[in-house]
């Protein structure tokens, strides 16, 4: 993952797709976050090789209270994954088609009690039925912020999408051991994650690159 900091005219290469950028100025952090959504002024841009990522390729997490499980890109991909898994398993696919046939019979029987003729698309594929059921991952109450975030990471992996995940103010909320757990899991899962932090973070025991932009918009590495 390559990060181009358009506000300071610098480029950072995060070879394994993981890194931290901290800011002395909150306005600078906010501006960079908005630019990832394609809003506001130029701030920050993410690249894979020479390809600039679009907002649809990026999941921005700006609230740790409510993680974006309901992001439409993720829910759509999750539903499609479920449908693919059902179709790939013959017994499940057979059951799914039998359920669809039952629904068609129910609709036909309902029509007898109405004065109007029912019409609709009952020839739906498994993906359509999965959407109709509003299938989503079970969200168990998380005991810690880290476990809550792990649950979201597992969800992203299940979607089989490959977004870059930008997270605001997460590192500062975790202790050093938790940060290690988080980054090691992200590396193991092959997830790209950029952590945007307000003010300097503790770099002790971090296994990922850390860069900082000071009040004068000077960029420097903080790795020890």
Tab-separated table of C-alpha atoms in Angstrom:
chain	number	residue	atom	x	y	z
A	1	UNK	CA	0.000	0.000	0.000
A	2	UNK	CA	1.335	3.401	-1.016
A	3	UNK	CA	0.075	6.527	0.739
A	4	UNK	CA	0.384	9.894	-0.943
A	5	UNK	CA	0.059	12.771	1.502
A	6	UNK	CA	-1.136	15.497	-0.807
A	7	UNK	CA	-1.136	18.139	1.941
A	8	UNK	CA	2.608	17.818	2.518
A	9	UNK	CA	3.733	16.516	-0.865
A	10	UNK	CA	5.182	13.273	0.523
A	11	UNK	CA	4.757	9.595	-0.299
A	12	UNK	CA	5.004	6.659	2.110
A	13	UNK	CA	5.312	3.023	1.088
A	14	UNK	CA	3.872	0.428	3.469
A	15	UNK	CA	5.125	-2.814	1.833
A	16	UNK	CA	2.941	-5.209	3.826
A	17	UNK	CA	-0.118	-2.948	3.769
A	18	UNK	CA	0.047	-1.901	7.424
A	19	UNK	CA	1.077	1.429	8.882
A	20	UNK	CA	0.365	4.331	11.216
A	21	UNK	CA	0.264	8.037	10.421
A	22	UNK	CA	-0.213	10.412	13.334
A	23	UNK	CA	-0.961	14.123	13.226
A	24	UNK	CA	-0.235	17.020	15.562
A	25	UNK	CA	-3.174	18.928	14.082
A	26	UNK	CA	-6.667	17.448	14.308
A	27	UNK	CA	-7.804	19.532	11.319
A	28	UNK	CA	-5.121	17.854	9.211
A	29	UNK	CA	-6.310	14.421	10.317
A	30	UNK	CA	-9.931	15.346	9.595
A	31	UNK	CA	-9.041	16.668	6.161
A	32	UNK	CA	-7.219	13.447	5.269
A	33	UNK	CA	-10.131	11.305	6.484
A	34	UNK	CA	-12.650	13.296	4.428
A	35	UNK	CA	-10.485	12.971	1.333
A	36	UNK	CA	-10.615	9.174	1.613
A	37	UNK	CA	-14.389	9.493	1.216
A	38	UNK	CA	-13.913	11.658	-1.853
A	39	UNK	CA	-15.061	14.732	0.036
A	40	UNK	CA	-13.531	18.115	0.783
A	41	UNK	CA	-10.036	19.194	-0.206
A	42	UNK	CA	-7.072	17.070	-1.212
A	43	UNK	CA	-5.613	15.277	1.777
A	44	UNK	CA	-4.499	11.689	1.370
A	45	UNK	CA	-4.652	9.103	-1.407
A	46	UNK	CA	-4.084	5.348	-1.275
A	47	UNK	CA	-2.516	3.366	-4.096
A	48	UNK	CA	-1.936	-0.277	-4.938
A	49	UNK	CA	0.983	-0.145	-7.262
A	50	UNK	CA	0.138	2.603	-9.720
A	51	UNK	CA	-3.622	2.315	-9.250
A	52	UNK	CA	-5.236	4.972	-7.111
A	53	UNK	CA	-7.934	3.542	-4.890
A	54	UNK	CA	-11.403	5.043	-5.149
A	55	UNK	CA	-13.666	5.691	-2.139
A	56	UNK	CA	-15.533	2.454	-2.956
A	57	UNK	CA	-12.277	0.539	-2.416
A	58	UNK	CA	-11.800	1.967	1.073
A	59	UNK	CA	-13.646	1.287	4.317
A	60	UNK	CA	-13.208	4.262	6.641
A	61	UNK	CA	-13.874	3.593	10.311
A	62	UNK	CA	-14.354	6.902	12.082
A	63	UNK	CA	-16.372	5.566	15.031
A	64	UNK	CA	-15.234	2.775	17.327
A	65	UNK	CA	-18.642	2.704	19.012
A	66	UNK	CA	-20.493	1.472	15.920
A	67	UNK	CA	-18.316	-0.401	13.436
A	68	UNK	CA	-19.641	-0.391	9.847
A	69	UNK	CA	-21.134	-3.883	9.752
A	70	UNK	CA	-24.032	-2.395	7.766
A	71	UNK	CA	-21.851	-0.955	5.012
A	72	UNK	CA	-23.748	-1.776	1.807
A	73	UNK	CA	-20.631	-2.994	0.009
A	74	UNK	CA	-19.900	-5.457	2.807
A	75	UNK	CA	-23.485	-6.667	3.267
A	76	UNK	CA	-23.862	-7.222	-0.476
A	77	UNK	CA	-20.630	-9.175	-0.738
A	78	UNK	CA	-21.473	-11.179	2.391
A	79	UNK	CA	-24.849	-12.171	0.962
A	80	UNK	CA	-23.256	-13.170	-2.348
A	81	UNK	CA	-20.695	-15.272	-0.488
A	82	UNK	CA	-23.482	-17.104	1.394
A	83	UNK	CA	-25.334	-17.749	-1.853
A	84	UNK	CA	-22.168	-19.124	-3.464
A	85	UNK	CA	-21.564	-21.421	-0.503
A	86	UNK	CA	-25.149	-22.715	-0.731
A	87	UNK	CA	-24.970	-23.307	-4.481
A	88	UNK	CA	-21.625	-25.108	-4.095
A	89	UNK	CA	-23.127	-27.601	-1.623
A	90	UNK	CA	-25.650	-29.858	-3.403
A	91	UNK	CA	-27.759	-30.746	-0.310
A	92	UNK	CA	-28.012	-27.092	0.698
A	93	UNK	CA	-28.805	-26.008	-2.844
A	94	UNK	CA	-31.532	-28.660	-3.094
A	95	UNK	CA	-33.091	-27.491	0.175
A	96	UNK	CA	-32.933	-23.870	-0.950
A	97	UNK	CA	-34.728	-24.637	-4.201
A	98	UNK	CA	-37.379	-26.638	-2.310
A	99	UNK	CA	-37.973	-23.636	-0.035
A	100	UNK	CA	-38.399	-21.439	-3.103
A	101	UNK	CA	-40.941	-23.892	-4.521
A	102	UNK	CA	-42.849	-23.779	-1.206
A	103	UNK	CA	-42.971	-19.995	-1.345
A	104	UNK	CA	-44.344	-20.152	-4.877
A	105	UNK	CA	-47.107	-22.517	-3.675
A	106	UNK	CA	-47.955	-20.183	-0.773
A	107	UNK	CA	-48.270	-17.259	-3.168
A	108	UNK	CA	-50.511	-19.291	-5.451
A	109	UNK	CA	-52.774	-20.297	-2.539
A	110	UNK	CA	-52.934	-16.718	-1.314
A	111	UNK	CA	-54.163	-15.680	-4.719
A	112	UNK	CA	-57.359	-17.712	-4.269
A	113	UNK	CA	-58.499	-15.406	-1.430
A	114	UNK	CA	-57.946	-12.204	-3.394
A	115	UNK	CA	-60.001	-10.572	-6.096
A	116	UNK	CA	-56.914	-9.469	-7.931
A	117	UNK	CA	-54.364	-11.691	-9.584
A	118	UNK	CA	-50.965	-11.760	-7.927
A	119	UNK	CA	-47.907	-11.133	-10.018
A	120	UNK	CA	-44.267	-11.037	-9.060
A	121	UNK	CA	-40.884	-12.528	-9.712
A	122	UNK	CA	-40.772	-15.872	-7.933
A	123	UNK	CA	-37.990	-17.151	-10.193
A	124	UNK	CA	-35.388	-15.676	-7.907
A	125	UNK	CA	-31.870	-16.960	-7.503
A	126	UNK	CA	-30.324	-17.943	-4.191
A	127	UNK	CA	-28.668	-14.529	-3.826
A	128	UNK	CA	-32.054	-12.805	-4.020
A	129	UNK	CA	-33.456	-15.057	-1.318
A	130	UNK	CA	-30.401	-14.503	0.858
A	131	UNK	CA	-31.011	-10.749	0.574
A	132	UNK	CA	-34.678	-11.256	1.367
A	133	UNK	CA	-33.696	-13.075	4.579
A	134	UNK	CA	-31.383	-10.150	5.513
A	135	UNK	CA	-28.631	-12.575	6.478
A	136	UNK	CA	-25.811	-11.002	8.431
A	137	UNK	CA	-23.139	-12.154	10.895
A	138	UNK	CA	-24.222	-12.628	14.479
A	139	UNK	CA	-22.807	-9.835	16.618
A	140	UNK	CA	-22.064	-11.119	20.075
A	141	UNK	CA	-21.491	-8.522	22.800
A	142	UNK	CA	-17.744	-7.881	22.719
A	143	UNK	CA	-15.893	-7.966	26.005
A	144	UNK	CA	-13.181	-5.600	24.755
A	145	UNK	CA	-12.659	-3.135	21.938
A	146	UNK	CA	-10.035	-5.453	20.469
A	147	UNK	CA	-12.442	-8.421	20.342
A	148	UNK	CA	-15.076	-6.175	18.787
A	149	UNK	CA	-12.621	-5.147	16.100
A	150	UNK	CA	-11.517	-8.742	15.526
A	151	UNK	CA	-15.151	-9.621	14.844
A	152	UNK	CA	-15.316	-6.914	12.200
A	153	UNK	CA	-12.062	-8.087	10.612
A	154	UNK	CA	-13.443	-11.641	10.399
A	155	UNK	CA	-16.558	-10.226	8.750
A	156	UNK	CA	-14.494	-8.409	6.113
A	157	UNK	CA	-12.563	-11.620	5.427
A	158	UNK	CA	-15.834	-13.546	4.987
A	159	UNK	CA	-17.001	-11.077	2.345
A	160	UNK	CA	-13.930	-11.899	0.244
A	161	UNK	CA	-13.668	-8.249	-0.664
A	162	UNK	CA	-10.234	-6.739	-0.487
A	163	UNK	CA	-10.755	-3.174	0.738
A	164	UNK	CA	-8.178	-0.961	2.334
A	165	UNK	CA	-9.341	-0.255	5.879
A	166	UNK	CA	-8.562	3.172	7.311
A	167	UNK	CA	-9.172	3.493	11.049
A	168	UNK	CA	-9.204	6.688	13.075
A	169	UNK	CA	-7.934	6.743	16.669
A	170	UNK	CA	-7.788	3.000	17.347
A	171	UNK	CA	-4.113	2.509	18.281
A	172	UNK	CA	-4.419	5.098	21.042
A	173	UNK	CA	-7.261	3.076	22.633
A	174	UNK	CA	-5.298	-0.176	22.851
A	175	UNK	CA	-2.408	-1.248	25.024
A	176	UNK	CA	0.876	-2.348	23.355
A	177	UNK	CA	0.044	-6.064	23.621
A	178	UNK	CA	-3.350	-5.512	21.977
A	179	UNK	CA	-1.787	-3.489	19.178
A	180	UNK	CA	0.570	-6.391	18.496
A	181	UNK	CA	-2.370	-8.814	18.403
A	182	UNK	CA	-4.261	-6.539	16.034
A	183	UNK	CA	-1.437	-5.977	13.560
A	184	UNK	CA	-0.393	-9.623	13.575
A	185	UNK	CA	-3.947	-10.728	12.815
A	186	UNK	CA	-4.222	-8.158	10.018
A	187	UNK	CA	-0.942	-9.385	8.541
A	188	UNK	CA	-2.020	-13.031	8.844
A	189	UNK	CA	-5.345	-12.307	7.126
A	190	UNK	CA	-3.702	-10.219	4.413
A	191	UNK	CA	-5.723	-7.109	5.292
A	192	UNK	CA	-4.541	-3.639	4.362
A	193	UNK	CA	-4.973	-1.303	7.313
A	194	UNK	CA	-3.972	2.308	7.726
A	195	UNK	CA	-4.240	3.736	11.237
A	196	UNK	CA	-4.754	7.498	11.439
A	197	UNK	CA	-4.044	8.891	14.892
A	198	UNK	CA	-4.298	12.272	16.581
A	199	UNK	CA	-1.045	13.119	18.303
A	200	UNK	CA	1.967	10.856	18.628
A	201	UNK	CA	1.447	7.204	19.499
A	202	UNK	CA	3.627	4.959	21.622
A	203	UNK	CA	5.977	3.217	19.192
A	204	UNK	CA	7.383	0.752	21.736
A	205	UNK	CA	7.059	-2.846	20.514
A	206	UNK	CA	5.210	-1.845	17.337
A	207	UNK	CA	5.943	-4.092	14.370
A	208	UNK	CA	4.601	-1.711	11.730
A	209	UNK	CA	5.913	1.595	10.330
A	210	UNK	CA	4.884	4.760	12.162
A	211	UNK	CA	5.058	8.207	10.601
A	212	UNK	CA	4.168	11.576	12.083
A	213	UNK	CA	3.187	14.950	10.608
A	214	UNK	CA	3.969	17.848	12.912
A	215	UNK	CA	2.395	21.293	13.116
A	216	UNK	CA	4.695	22.571	10.383
A	217	UNK	CA	3.547	19.767	8.077
A	218	UNK	CA	6.915	18.078	8.286
A	219	UNK	CA	6.783	14.298	7.892
A	220	UNK	CA	9.186	12.045	9.762
A	221	UNK	CA	9.463	8.416	10.778
A	222	UNK	CA	9.032	7.490	14.418
A	223	UNK	CA	10.152	3.863	14.252
A	224	UNK	CA	12.748	2.961	16.864
